[in-house]
PDB file of C-alpha atoms in Angstrom:
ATOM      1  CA  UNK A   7       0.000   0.000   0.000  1.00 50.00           C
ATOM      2  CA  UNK A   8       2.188   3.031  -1.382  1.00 64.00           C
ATOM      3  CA  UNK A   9      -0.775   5.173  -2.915  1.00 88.00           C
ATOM      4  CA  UNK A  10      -1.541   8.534  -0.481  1.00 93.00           C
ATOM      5  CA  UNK A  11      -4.969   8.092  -0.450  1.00 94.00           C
ATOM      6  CA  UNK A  12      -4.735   4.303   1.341  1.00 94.00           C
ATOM      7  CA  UNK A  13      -2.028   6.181   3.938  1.00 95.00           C
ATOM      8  CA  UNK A  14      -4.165   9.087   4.383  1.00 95.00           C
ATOM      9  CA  UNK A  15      -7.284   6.812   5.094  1.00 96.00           C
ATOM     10  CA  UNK A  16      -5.146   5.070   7.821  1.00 94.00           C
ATOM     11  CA  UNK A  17      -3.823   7.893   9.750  1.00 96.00           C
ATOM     12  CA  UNK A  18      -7.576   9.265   9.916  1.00 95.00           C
ATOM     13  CA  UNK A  19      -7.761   8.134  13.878  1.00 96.00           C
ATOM     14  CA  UNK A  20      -4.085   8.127  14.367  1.00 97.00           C
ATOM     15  CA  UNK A  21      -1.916  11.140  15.595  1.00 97.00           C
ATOM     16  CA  UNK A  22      -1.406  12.396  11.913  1.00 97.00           C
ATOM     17  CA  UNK A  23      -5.075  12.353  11.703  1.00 97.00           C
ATOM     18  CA  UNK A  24      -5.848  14.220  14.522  1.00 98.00           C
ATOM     19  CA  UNK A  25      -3.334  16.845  13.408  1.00 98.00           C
ATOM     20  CA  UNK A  26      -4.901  17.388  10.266  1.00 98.00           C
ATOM     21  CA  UNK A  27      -2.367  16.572   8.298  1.00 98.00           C
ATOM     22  CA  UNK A  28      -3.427  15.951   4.753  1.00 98.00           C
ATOM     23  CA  UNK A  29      -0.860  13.846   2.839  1.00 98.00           C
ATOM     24  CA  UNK A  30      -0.937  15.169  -1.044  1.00 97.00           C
ATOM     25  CA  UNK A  31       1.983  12.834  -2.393  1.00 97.00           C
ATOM     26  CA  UNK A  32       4.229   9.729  -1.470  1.00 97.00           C
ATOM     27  CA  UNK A  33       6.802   8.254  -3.791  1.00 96.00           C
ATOM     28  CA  UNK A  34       9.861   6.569  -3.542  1.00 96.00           C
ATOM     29  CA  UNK A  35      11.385   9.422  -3.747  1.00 97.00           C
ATOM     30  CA  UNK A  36       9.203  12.138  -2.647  1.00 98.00           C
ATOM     31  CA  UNK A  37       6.580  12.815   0.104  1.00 98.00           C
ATOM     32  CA  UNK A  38       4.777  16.215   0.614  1.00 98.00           C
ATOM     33  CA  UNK A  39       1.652  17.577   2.973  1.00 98.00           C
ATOM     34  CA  UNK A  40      -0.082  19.876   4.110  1.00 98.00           C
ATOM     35  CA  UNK A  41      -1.579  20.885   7.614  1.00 98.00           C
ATOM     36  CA  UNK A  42      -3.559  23.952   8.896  1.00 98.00           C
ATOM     37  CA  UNK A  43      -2.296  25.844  11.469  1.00 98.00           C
ATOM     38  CA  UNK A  44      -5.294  25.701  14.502  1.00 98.00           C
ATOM     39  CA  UNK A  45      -5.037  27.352  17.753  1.00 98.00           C
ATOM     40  CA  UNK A  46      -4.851  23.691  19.442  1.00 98.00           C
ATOM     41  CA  UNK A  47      -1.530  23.378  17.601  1.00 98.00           C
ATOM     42  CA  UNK A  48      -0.058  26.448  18.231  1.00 98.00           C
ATOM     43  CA  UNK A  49       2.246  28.099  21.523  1.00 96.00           C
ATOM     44  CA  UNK A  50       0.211  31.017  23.507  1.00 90.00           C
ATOM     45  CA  UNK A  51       1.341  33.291  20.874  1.00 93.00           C
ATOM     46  CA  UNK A  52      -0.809  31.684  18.033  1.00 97.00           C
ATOM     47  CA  UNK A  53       2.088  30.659  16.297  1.00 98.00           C
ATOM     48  CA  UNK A  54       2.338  25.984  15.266  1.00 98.00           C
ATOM     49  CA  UNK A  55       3.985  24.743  17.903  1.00 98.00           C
ATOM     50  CA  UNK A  56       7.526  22.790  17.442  1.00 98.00           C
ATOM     51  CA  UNK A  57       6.272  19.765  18.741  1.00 98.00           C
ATOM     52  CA  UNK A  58       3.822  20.031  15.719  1.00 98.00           C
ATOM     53  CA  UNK A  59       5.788  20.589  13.481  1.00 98.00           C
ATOM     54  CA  UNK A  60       8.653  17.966  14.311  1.00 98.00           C
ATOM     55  CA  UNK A  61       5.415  15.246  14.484  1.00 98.00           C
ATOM     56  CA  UNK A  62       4.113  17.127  10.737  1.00 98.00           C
ATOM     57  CA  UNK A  63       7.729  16.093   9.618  1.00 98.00           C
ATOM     58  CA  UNK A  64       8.193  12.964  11.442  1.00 98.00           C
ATOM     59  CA  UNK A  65       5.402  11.564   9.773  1.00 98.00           C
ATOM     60  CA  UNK A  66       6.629  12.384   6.219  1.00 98.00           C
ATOM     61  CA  UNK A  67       9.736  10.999   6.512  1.00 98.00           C
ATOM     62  CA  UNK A  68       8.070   7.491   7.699  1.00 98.00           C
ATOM     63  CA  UNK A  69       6.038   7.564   4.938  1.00 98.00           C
ATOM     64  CA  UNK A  70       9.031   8.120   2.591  1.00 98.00           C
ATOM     65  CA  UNK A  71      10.503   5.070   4.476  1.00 98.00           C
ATOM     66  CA  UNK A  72       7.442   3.164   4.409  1.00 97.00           C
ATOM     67  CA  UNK A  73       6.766   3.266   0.743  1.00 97.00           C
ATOM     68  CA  UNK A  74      10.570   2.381   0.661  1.00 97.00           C
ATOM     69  CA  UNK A  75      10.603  -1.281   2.700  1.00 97.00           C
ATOM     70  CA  UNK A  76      10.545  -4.267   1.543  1.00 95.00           C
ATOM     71  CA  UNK A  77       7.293  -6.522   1.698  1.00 94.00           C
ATOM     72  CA  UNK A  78       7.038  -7.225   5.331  1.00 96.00           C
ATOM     73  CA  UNK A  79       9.645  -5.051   7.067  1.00 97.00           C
ATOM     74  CA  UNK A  80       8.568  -2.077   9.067  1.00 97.00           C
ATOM     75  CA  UNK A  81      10.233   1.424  10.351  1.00 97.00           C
ATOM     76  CA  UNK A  82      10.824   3.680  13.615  1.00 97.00           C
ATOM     77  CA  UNK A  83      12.276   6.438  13.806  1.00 98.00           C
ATOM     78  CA  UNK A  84      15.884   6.380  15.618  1.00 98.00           C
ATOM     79  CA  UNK A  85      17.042  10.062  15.234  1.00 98.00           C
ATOM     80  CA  UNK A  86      15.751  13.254  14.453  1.00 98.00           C
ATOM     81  CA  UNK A  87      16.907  17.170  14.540  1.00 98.00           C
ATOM     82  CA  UNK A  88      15.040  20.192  13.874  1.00 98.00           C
ATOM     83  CA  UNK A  89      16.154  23.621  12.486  1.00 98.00           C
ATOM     84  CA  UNK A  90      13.311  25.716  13.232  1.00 98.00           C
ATOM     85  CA  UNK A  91      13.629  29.084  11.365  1.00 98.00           C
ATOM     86  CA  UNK A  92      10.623  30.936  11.485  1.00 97.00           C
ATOM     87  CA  UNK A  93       6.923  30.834  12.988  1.00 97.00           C
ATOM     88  CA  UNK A  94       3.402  29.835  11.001  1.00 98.00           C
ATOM     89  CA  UNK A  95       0.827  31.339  12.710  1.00 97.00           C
ATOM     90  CA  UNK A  96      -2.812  30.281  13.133  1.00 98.00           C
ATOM     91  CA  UNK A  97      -4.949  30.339  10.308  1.00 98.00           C
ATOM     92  CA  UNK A  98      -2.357  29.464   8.122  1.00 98.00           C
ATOM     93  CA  UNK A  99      -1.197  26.310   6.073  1.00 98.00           C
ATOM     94  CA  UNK A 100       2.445  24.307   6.387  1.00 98.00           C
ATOM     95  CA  UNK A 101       3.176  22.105   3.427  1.00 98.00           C
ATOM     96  CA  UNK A 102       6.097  19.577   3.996  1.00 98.00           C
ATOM     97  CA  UNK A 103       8.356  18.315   1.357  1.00 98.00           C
ATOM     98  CA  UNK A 104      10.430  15.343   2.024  1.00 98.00           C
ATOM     99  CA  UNK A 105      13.150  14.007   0.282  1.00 98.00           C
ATOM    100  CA  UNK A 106      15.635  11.168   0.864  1.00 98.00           C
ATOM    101  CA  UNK A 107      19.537  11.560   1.317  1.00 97.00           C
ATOM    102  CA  UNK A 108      19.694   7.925   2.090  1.00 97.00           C
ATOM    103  CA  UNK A 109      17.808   4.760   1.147  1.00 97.00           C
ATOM    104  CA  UNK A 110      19.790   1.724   2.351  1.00 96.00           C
ATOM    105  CA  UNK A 111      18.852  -1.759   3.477  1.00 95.00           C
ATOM    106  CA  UNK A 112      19.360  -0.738   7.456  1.00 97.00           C
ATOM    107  CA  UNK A 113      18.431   2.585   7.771  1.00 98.00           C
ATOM    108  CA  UNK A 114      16.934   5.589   5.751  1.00 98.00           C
ATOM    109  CA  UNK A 115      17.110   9.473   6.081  1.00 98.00           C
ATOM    110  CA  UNK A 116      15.181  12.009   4.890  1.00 98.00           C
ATOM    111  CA  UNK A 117      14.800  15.742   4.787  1.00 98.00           C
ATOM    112  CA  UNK A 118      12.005  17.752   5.679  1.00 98.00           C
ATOM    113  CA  UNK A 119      11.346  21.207   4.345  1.00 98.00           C
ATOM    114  CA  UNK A 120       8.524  23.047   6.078  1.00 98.00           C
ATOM    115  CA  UNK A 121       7.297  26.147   4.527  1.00 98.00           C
ATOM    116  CA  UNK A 122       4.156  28.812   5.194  1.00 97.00           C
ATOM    117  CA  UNK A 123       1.512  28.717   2.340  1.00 94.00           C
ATOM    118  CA  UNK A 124       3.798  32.059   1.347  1.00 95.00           C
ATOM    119  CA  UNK A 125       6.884  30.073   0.734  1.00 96.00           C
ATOM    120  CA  UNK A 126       8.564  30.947   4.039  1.00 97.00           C
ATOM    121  CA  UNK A 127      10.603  28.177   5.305  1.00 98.00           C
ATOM    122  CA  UNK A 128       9.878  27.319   8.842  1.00 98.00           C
ATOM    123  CA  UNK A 129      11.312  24.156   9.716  1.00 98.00           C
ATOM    124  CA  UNK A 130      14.469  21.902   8.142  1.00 98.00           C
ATOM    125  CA  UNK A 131      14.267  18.679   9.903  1.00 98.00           C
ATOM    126  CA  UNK A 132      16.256  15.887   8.893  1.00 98.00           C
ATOM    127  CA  UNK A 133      15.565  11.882  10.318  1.00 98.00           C
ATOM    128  CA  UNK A 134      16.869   8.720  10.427  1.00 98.00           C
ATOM    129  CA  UNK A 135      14.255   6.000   9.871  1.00 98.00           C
ATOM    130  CA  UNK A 136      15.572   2.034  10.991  1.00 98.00           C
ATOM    131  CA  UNK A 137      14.703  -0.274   8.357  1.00 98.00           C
ATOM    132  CA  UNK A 138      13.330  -3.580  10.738  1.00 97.00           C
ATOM    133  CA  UNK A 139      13.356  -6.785   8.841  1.00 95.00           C
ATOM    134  CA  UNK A 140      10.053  -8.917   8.644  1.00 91.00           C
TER     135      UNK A 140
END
């Protein structure tokens, strides 16, 4: 199951789902989404919180790894760092684009790019996803 729709369907009561975040692509060698910026996401200043946005990018780069693994294995994620660079305030949309640096058999990495709906980057986050064998 690589197709966006059949992920999107089964984060609907999951963390992702909850979030909002609406998953518009997932390749081998590309994943991007989008998320709206609510006040239940967002620091006393109206502005997405970080933990939102490291979970927004967390899940992409999964995904990446997911449609990635070979039939039966499954991912976590083992490492992750954040570059946050500027605020997205309430009201507003994120979109994430997420591309790999690494695909191998053990592990996989992937960066995140998370940019207002005005093209201001936000967030770089780069991850390291453990490839476990069925």
């Amino acid at each position: 199951m690589t197709d966006a729709a059949a992920i999107q369907k089964l984060f609907e009561p999951l963390l992702p789902g909850l979030m909002g975040l609406t998953l518009t692509e997932a390749t081998a060698e590309r994943v991007t989404a989008t998320m709206r910026v609510r006040s239940d996401l967002c620091t006393t200043g109206g502005i997405l919180h970080g933990g939102a946005v490291m979970a927004f990018a967390d899940t992409l780069g999964a995904v990446g790894t997911f449609v990635n693994l070979p039939e039966g294995a499954r991912t976590t994620t083992v490492e992750s760092s954040t570059k946050f660079l500027a605020g997205a305030p309430v009201g507003t949309t994120v979109t994430g684009e997420c591309t790999p640096f690494h695909r191998g058999r053990t592990t996989m990495v992937w960066q995140t790019l998370v940019r207002t709906e005005a093209g201001k980057l936000c967030a770089v986050v780069t991850q390291t996803q453990l490839v476990i064998p069925a």
